[in-house]
JSON list of C-alpha atoms in Angstrom, two decimals:
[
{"chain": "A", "resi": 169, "resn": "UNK", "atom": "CA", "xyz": [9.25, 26.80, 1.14]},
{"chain": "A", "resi": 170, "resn": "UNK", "atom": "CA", "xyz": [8.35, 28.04, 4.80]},
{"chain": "A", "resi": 171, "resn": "UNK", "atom": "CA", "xyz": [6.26, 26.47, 7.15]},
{"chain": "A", "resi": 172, "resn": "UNK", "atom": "CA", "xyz": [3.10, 28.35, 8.46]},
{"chain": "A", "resi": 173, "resn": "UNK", "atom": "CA", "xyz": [1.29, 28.54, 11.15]},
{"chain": "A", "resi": 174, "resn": "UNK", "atom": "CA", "xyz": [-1.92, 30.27, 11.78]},
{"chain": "A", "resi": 175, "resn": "UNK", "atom": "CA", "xyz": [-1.53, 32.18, 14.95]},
{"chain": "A", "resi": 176, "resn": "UNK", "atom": "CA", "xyz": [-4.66, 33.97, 15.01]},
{"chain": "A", "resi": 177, "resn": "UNK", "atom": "CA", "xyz": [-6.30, 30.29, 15.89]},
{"chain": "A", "resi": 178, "resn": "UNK", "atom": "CA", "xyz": [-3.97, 30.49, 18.72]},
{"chain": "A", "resi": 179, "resn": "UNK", "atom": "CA", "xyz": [-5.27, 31.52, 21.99]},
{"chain": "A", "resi": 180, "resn": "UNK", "atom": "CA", "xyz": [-2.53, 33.91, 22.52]},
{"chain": "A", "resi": 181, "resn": "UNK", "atom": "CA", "xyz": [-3.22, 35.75, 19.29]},
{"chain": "A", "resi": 182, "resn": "UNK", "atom": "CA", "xyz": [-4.63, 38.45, 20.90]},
{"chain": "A", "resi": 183, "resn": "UNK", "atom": "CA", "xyz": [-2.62, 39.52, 24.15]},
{"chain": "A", "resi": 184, "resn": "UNK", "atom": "CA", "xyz": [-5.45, 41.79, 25.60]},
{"chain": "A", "resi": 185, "resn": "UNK", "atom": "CA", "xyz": [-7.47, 38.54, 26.10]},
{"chain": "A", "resi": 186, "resn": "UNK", "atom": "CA", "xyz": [-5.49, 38.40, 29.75]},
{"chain": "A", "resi": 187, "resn": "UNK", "atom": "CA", "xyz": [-5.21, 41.87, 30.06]},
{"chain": "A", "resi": 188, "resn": "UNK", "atom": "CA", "xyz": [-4.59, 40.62, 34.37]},
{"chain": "A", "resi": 189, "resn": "UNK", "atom": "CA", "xyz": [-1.16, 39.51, 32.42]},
{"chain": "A", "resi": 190, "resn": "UNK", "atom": "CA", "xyz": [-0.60, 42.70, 30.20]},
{"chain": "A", "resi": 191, "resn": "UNK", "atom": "CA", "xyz": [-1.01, 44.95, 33.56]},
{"chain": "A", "resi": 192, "resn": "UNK", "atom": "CA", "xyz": [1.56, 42.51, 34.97]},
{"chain": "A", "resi": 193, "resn": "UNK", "atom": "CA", "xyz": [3.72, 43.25, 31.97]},
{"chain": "A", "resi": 194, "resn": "UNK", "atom": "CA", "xyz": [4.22, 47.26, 31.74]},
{"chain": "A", "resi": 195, "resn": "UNK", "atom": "CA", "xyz": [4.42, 47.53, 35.39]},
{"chain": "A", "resi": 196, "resn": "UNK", "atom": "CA", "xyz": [7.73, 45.44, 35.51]},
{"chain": "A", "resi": 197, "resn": "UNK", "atom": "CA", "xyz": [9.12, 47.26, 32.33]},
{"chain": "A", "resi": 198, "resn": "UNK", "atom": "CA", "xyz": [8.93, 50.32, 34.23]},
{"chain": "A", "resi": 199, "resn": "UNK", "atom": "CA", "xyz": [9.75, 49.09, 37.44]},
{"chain": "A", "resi": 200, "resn": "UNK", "atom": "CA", "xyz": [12.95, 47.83, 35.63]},
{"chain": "A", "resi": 201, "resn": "UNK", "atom": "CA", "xyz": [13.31, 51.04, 33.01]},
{"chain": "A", "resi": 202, "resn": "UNK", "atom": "CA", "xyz": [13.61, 48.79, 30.28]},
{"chain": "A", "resi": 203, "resn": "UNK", "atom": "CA", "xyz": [12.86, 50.45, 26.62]},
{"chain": "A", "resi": 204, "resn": "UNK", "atom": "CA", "xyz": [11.43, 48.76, 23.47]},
{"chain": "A", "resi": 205, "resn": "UNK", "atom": "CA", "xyz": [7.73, 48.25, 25.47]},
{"chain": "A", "resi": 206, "resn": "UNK", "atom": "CA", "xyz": [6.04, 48.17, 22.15]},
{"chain": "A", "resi": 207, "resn": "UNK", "atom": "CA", "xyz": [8.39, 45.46, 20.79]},
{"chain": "A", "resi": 208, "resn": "UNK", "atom": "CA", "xyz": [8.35, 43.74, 23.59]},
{"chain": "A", "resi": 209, "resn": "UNK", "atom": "CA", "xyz": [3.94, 43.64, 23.72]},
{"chain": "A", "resi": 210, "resn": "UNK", "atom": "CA", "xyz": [3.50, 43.17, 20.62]},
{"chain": "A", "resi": 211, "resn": "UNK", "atom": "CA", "xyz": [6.03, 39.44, 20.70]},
{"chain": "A", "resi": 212, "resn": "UNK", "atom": "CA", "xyz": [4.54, 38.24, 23.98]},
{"chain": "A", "resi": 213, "resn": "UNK", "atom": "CA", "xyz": [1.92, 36.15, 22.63]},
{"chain": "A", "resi": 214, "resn": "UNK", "atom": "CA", "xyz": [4.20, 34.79, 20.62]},
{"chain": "A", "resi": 215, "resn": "UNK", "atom": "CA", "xyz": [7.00, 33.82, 23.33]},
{"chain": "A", "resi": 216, "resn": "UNK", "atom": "CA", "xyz": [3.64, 32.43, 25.28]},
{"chain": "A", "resi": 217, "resn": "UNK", "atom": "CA", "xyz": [2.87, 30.30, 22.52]},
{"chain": "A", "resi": 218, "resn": "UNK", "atom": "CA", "xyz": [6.50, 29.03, 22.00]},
{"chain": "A", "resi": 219, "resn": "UNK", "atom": "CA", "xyz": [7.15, 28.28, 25.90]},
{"chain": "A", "resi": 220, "resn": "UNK", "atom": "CA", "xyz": [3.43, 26.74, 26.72]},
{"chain": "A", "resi": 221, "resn": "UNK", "atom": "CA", "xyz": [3.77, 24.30, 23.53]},
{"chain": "A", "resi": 222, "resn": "UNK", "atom": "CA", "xyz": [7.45, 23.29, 23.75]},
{"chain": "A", "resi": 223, "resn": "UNK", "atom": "CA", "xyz": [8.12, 24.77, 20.69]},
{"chain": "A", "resi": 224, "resn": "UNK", "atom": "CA", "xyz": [11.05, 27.40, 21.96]},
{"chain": "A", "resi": 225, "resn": "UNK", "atom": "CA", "xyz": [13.67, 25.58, 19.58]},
{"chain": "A", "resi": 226, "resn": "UNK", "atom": "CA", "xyz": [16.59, 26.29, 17.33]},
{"chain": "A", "resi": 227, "resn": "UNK", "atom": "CA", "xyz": [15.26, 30.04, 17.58]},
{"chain": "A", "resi": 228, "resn": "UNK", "atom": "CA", "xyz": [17.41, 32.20, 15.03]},
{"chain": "A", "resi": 229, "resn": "UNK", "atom": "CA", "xyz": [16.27, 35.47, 16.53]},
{"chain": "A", "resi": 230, "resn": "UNK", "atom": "CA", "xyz": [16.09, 38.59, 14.12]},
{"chain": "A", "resi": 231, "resn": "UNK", "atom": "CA", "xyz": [14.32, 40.73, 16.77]},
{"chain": "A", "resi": 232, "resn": "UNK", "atom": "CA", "xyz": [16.61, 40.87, 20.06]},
{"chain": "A", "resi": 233, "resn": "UNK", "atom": "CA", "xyz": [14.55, 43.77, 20.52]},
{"chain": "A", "resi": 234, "resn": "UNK", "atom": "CA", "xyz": [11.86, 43.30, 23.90]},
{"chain": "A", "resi": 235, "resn": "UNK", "atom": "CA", "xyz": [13.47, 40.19, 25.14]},
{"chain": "A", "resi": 236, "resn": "UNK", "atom": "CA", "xyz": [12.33, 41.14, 28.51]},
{"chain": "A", "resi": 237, "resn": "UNK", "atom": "CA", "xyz": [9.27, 39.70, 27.35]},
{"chain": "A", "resi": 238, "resn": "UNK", "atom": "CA", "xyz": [10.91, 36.11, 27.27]},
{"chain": "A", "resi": 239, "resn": "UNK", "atom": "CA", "xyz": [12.03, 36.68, 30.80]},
{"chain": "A", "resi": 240, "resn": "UNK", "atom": "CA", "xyz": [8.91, 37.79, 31.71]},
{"chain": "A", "resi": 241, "resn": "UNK", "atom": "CA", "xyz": [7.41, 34.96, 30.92]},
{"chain": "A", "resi": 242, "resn": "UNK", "atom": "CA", "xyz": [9.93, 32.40, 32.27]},
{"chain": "A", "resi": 243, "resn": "UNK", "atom": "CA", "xyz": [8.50, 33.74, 35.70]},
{"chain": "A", "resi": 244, "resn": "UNK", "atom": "CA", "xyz": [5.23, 33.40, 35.12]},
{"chain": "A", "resi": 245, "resn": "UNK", "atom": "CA", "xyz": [5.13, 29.78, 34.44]},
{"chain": "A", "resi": 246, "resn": "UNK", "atom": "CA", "xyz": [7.38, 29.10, 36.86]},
{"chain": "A", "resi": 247, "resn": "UNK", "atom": "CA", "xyz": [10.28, 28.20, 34.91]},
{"chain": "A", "resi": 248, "resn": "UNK", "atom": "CA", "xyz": [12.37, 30.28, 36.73]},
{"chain": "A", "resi": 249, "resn": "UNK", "atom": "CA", "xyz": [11.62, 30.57, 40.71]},
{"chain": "A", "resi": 250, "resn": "UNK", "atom": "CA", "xyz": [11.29, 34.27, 42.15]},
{"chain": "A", "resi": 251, "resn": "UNK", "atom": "CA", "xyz": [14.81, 34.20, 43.53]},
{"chain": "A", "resi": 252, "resn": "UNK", "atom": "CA", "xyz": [16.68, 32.95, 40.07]},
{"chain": "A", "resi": 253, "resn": "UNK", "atom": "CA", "xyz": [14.30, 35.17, 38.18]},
{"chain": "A", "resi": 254, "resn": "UNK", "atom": "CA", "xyz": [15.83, 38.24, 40.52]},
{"chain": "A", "resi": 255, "resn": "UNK", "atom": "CA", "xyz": [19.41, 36.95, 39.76]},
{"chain": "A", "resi": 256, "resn": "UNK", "atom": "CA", "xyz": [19.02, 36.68, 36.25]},
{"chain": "A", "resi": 257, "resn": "UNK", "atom": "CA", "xyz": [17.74, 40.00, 35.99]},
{"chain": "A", "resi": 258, "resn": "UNK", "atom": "CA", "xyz": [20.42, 41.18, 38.28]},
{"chain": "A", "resi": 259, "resn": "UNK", "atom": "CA", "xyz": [22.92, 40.03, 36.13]},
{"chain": "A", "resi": 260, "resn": "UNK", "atom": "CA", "xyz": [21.49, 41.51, 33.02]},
{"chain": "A", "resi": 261, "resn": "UNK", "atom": "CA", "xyz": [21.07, 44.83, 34.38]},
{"chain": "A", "resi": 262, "resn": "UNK", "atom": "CA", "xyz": [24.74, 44.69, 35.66]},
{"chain": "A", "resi": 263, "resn": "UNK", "atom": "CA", "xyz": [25.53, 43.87, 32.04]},
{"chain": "A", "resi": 264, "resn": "UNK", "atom": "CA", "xyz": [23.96, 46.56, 30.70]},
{"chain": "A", "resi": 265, "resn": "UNK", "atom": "CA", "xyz": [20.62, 44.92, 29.25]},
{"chain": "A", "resi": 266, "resn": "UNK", "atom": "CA", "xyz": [17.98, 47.08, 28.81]},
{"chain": "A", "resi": 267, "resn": "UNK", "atom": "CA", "xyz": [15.40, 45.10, 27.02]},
{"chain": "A", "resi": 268, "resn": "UNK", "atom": "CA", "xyz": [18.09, 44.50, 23.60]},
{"chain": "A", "resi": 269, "resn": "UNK", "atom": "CA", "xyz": [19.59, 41.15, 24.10]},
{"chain": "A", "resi": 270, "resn": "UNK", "atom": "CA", "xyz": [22.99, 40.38, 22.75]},
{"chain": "A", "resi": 271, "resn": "UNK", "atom": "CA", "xyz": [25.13, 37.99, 22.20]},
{"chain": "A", "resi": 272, "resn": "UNK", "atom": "CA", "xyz": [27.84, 39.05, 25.12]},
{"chain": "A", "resi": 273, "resn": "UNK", "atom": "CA", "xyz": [24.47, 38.79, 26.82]},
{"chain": "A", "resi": 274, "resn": "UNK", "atom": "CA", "xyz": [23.25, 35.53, 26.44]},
{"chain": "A", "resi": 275, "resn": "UNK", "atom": "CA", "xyz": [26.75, 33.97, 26.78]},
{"chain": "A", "resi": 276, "resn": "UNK", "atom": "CA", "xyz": [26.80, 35.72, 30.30]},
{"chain": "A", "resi": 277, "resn": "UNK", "atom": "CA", "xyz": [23.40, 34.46, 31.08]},
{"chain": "A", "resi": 278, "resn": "UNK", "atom": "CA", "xyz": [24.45, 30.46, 29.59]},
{"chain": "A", "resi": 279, "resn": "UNK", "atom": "CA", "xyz": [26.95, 30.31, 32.79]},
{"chain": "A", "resi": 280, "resn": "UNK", "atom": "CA", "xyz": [24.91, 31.73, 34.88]},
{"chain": "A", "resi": 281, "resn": "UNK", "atom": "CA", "xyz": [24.55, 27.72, 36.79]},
{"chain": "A", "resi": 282, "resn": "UNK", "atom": "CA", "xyz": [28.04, 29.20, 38.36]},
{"chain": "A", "resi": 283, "resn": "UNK", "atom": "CA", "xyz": [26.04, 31.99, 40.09]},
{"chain": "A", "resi": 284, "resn": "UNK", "atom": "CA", "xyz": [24.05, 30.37, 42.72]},
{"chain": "A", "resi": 285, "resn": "UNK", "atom": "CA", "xyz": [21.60, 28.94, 40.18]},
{"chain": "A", "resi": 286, "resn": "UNK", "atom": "CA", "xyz": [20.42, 26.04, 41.75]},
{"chain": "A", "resi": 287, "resn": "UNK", "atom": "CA", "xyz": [17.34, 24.95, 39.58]},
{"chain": "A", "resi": 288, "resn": "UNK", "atom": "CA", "xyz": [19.19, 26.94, 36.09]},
{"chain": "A", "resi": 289, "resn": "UNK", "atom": "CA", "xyz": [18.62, 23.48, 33.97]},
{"chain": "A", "resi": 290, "resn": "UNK", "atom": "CA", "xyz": [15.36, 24.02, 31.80]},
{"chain": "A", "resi": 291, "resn": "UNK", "atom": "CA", "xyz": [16.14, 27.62, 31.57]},
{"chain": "A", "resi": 292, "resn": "UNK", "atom": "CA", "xyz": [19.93, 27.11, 30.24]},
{"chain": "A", "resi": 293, "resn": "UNK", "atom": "CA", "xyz": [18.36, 24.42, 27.77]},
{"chain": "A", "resi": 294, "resn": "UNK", "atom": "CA", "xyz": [16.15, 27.50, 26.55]},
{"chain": "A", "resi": 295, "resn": "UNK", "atom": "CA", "xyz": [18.85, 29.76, 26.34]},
{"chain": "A", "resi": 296, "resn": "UNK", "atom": "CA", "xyz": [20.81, 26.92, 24.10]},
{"chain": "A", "resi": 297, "resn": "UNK", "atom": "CA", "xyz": [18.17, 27.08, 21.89]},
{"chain": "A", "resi": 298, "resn": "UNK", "atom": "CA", "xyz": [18.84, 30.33, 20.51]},
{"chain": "A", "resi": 299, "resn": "UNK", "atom": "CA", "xyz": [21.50, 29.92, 18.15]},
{"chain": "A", "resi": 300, "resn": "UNK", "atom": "CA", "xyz": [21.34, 33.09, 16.88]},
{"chain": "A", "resi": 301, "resn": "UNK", "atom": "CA", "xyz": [20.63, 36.88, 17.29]},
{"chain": "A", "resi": 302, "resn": "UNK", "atom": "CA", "xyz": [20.60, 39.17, 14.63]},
{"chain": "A", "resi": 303, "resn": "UNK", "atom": "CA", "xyz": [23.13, 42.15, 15.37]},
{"chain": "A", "resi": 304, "resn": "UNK", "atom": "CA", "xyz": [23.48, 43.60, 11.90]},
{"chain": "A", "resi": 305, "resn": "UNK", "atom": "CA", "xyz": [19.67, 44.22, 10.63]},
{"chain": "A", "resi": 306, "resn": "UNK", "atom": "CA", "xyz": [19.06, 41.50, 7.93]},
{"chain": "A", "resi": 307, "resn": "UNK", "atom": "CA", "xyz": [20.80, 38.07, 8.40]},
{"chain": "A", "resi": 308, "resn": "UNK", "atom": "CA", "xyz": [18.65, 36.35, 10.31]},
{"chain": "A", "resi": 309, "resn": "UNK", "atom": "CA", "xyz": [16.71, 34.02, 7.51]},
{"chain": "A", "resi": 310, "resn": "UNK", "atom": "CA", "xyz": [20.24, 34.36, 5.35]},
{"chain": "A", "resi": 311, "resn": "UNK", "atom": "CA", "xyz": [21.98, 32.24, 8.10]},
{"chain": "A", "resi": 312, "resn": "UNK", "atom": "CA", "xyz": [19.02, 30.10, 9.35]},
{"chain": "A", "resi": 313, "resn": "UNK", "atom": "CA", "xyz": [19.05, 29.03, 5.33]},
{"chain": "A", "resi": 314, "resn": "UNK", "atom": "CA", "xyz": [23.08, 28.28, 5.86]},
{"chain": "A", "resi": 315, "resn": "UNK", "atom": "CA", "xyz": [22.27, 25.71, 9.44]},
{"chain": "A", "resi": 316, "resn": "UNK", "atom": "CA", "xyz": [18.96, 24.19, 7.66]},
{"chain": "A", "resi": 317, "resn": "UNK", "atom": "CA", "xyz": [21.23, 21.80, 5.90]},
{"chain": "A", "resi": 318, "resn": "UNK", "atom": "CA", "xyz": [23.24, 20.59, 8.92]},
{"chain": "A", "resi": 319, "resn": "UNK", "atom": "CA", "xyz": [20.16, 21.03, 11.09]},
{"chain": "A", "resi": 320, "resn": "UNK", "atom": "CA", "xyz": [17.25, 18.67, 9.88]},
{"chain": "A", "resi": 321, "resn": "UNK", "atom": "CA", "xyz": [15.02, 19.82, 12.71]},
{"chain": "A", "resi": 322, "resn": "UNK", "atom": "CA", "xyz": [12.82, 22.96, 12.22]},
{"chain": "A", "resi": 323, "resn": "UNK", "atom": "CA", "xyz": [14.15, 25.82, 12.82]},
{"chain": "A", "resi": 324, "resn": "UNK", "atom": "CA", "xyz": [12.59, 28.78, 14.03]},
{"chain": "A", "resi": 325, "resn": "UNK", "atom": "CA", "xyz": [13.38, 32.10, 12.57]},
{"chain": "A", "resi": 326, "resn": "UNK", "atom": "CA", "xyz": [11.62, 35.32, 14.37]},
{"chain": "A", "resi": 327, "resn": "UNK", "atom": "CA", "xyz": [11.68, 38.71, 12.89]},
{"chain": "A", "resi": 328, "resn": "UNK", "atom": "CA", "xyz": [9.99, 41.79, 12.78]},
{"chain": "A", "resi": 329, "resn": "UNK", "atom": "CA", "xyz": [7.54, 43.39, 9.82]},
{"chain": "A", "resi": 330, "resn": "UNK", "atom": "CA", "xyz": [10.52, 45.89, 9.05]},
{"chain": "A", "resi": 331, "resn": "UNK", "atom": "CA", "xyz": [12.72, 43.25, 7.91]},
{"chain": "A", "resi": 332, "resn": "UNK", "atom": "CA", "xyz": [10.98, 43.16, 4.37]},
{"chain": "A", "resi": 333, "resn": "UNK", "atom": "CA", "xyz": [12.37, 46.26, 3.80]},
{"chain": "A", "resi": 334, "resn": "UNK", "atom": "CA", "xyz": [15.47, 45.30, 3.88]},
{"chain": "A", "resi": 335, "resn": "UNK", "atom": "CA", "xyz": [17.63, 43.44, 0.74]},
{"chain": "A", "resi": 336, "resn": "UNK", "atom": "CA", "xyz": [19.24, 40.98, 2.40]},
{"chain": "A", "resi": 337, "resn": "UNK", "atom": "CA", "xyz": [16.02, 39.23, 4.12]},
{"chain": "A", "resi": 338, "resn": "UNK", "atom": "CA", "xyz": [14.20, 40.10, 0.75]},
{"chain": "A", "resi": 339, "resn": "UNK", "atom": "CA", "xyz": [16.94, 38.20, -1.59]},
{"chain": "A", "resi": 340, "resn": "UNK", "atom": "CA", "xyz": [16.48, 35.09, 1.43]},
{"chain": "A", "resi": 341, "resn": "UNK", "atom": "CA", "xyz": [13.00, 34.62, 1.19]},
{"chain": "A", "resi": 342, "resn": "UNK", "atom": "CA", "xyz": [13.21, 34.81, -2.90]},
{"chain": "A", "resi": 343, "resn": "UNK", "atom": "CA", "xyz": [16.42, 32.01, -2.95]},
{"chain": "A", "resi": 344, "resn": "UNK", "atom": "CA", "xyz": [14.54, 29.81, -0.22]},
{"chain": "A", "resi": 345, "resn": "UNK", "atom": "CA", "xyz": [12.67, 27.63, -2.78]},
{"chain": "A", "resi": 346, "resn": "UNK", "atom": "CA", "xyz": [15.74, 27.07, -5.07]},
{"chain": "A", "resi": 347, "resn": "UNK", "atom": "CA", "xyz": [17.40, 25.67, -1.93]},
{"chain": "A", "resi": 348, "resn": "UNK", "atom": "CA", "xyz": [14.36, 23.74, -1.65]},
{"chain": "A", "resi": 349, "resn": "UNK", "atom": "CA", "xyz": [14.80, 24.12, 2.27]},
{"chain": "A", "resi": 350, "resn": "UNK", "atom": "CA", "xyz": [11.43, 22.59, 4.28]},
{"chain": "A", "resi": 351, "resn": "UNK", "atom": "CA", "xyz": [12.61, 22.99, 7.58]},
{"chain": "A", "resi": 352, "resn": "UNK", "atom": "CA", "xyz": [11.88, 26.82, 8.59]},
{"chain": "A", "resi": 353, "resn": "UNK", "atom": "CA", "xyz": [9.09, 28.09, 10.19]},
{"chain": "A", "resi": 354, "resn": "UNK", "atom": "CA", "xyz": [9.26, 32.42, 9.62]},
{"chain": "A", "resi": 355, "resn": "UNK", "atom": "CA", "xyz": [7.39, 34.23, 12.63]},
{"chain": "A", "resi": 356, "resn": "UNK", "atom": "CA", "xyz": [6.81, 37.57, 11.52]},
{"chain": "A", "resi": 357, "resn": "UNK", "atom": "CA", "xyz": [5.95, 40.22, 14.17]},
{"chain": "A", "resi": 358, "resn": "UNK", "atom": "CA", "xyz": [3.38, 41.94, 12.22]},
{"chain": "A", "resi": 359, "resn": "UNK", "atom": "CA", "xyz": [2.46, 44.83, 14.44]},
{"chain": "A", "resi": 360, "resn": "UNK", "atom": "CA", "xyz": [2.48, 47.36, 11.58]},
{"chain": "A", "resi": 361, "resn": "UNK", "atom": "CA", "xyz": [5.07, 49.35, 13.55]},
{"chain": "A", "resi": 362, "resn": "UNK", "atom": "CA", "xyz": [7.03, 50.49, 10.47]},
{"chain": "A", "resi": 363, "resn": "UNK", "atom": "CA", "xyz": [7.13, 53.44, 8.81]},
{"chain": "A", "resi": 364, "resn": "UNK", "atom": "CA", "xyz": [5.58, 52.25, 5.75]},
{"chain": "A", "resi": 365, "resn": "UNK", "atom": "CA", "xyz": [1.81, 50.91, 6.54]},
{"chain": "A", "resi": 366, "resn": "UNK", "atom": "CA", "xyz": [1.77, 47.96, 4.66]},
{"chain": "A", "resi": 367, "resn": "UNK", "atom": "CA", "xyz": [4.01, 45.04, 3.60]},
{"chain": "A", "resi": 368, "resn": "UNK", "atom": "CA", "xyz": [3.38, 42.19, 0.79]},
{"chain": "A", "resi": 369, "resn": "UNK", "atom": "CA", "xyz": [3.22, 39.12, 2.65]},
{"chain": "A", "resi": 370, "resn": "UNK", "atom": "CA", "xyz": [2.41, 37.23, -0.88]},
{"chain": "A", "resi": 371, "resn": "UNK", "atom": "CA", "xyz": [5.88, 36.88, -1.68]},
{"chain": "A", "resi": 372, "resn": "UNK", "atom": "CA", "xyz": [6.43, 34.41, 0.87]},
{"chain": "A", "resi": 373, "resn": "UNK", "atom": "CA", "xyz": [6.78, 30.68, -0.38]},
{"chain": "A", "resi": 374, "resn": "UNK", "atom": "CA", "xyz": [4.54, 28.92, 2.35]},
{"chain": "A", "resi": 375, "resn": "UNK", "atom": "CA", "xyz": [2.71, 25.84, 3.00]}
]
């Protein structure tokens, strides 16, 4: 059984309500040249509500793609100051990140305290939080399901619409009452990006 929450009672449901923010947004994807724009819109209001509630834990992340978006976001609620936000970025770009974070990536960015970091703390604990990022299209749920038993908290699995066309993601969610696993909350990025126009959100388990 998943966990659900209603996000279009949030008040970051719809992005374009602080379009000031949005503006904000594309100009530092270009300024930066980083790709995946649409990706990285279209999960914003979700990494909003995740960082402005607390709720940024045990992430399991199935879409690495428009992480900029997290970064983004660090800045403007000042959990990074203008001068780490410019080194972290730094670093990134040096590492080749352009807007598809990885796990080389994140490891580079968890010792990042040894750079001349001085206030790195909160953001490091954030970055700990992630336990996982989806490099081979499918896993995500499959291992979230494998940590749920050695991790009572909730865990917090985030992948895109196109994932339920894939088998392995398809077979999780079918197996994921017969595990009878309570602790996983499924944010889907439903932005109707895919090829297909539609997916069947009714075979999801939820409560």
């Amino acid at each position: 059984m998943f966990n659900y929450i209603d996000f279009k009672n949030t008040i970051y449901y719809n992005p374009m309500l602080n379009r000031k923010i949005i503006a904000e947004f594309i100009i530092f994807n270009k300024k930066n040249n980083f790709t995946h724009l649409s990706s990285a819109l279209s999960i914003l209001p979700l990494y909003m509500h995740m960082l402005k509630n607390d709720l940024f834990e045990n992430v399991f992340l199935g879409k690495p793609f428009g992480f900029q978006t997290f970064l983004f976001l660090c800045r403007k609620i000042n959990i990074l100051t203008e001068n780490e936000f410019k080194i972290v970025l730094r670093i990134l770009k040096e590492n080749e990140f352009n807007g598809v974070i990885t796990q080389k990536q994140l490891k580079i960015l968890k010792k990042l305290k040894n750079k001349g970091i001085n206030n790195f703390d909160f953001f490091k604990d954030l970055l700990n939080e992630i336990i996982y990022i989806d490099s081979t299209l499918g896993s995500t749920l499959s291992v979230a399901q494998d940590f749920a038993y050695s991790i009572k908290e909730n865990l917090n699995v985030i992948v895109p619409d196109s994932y339920f066309y894939i088998g392995e993601f398809l077979e999780g969610i079918m197996i994921n009452k017969d595990l009878d696993l309570k602790n996983i909350t499924l944010h889907i990025d439903y932005n109707k990006s895919t090829k297909q126009n539609t997916i069947n959100l009714s075979i999801l388990d939820i409560q």
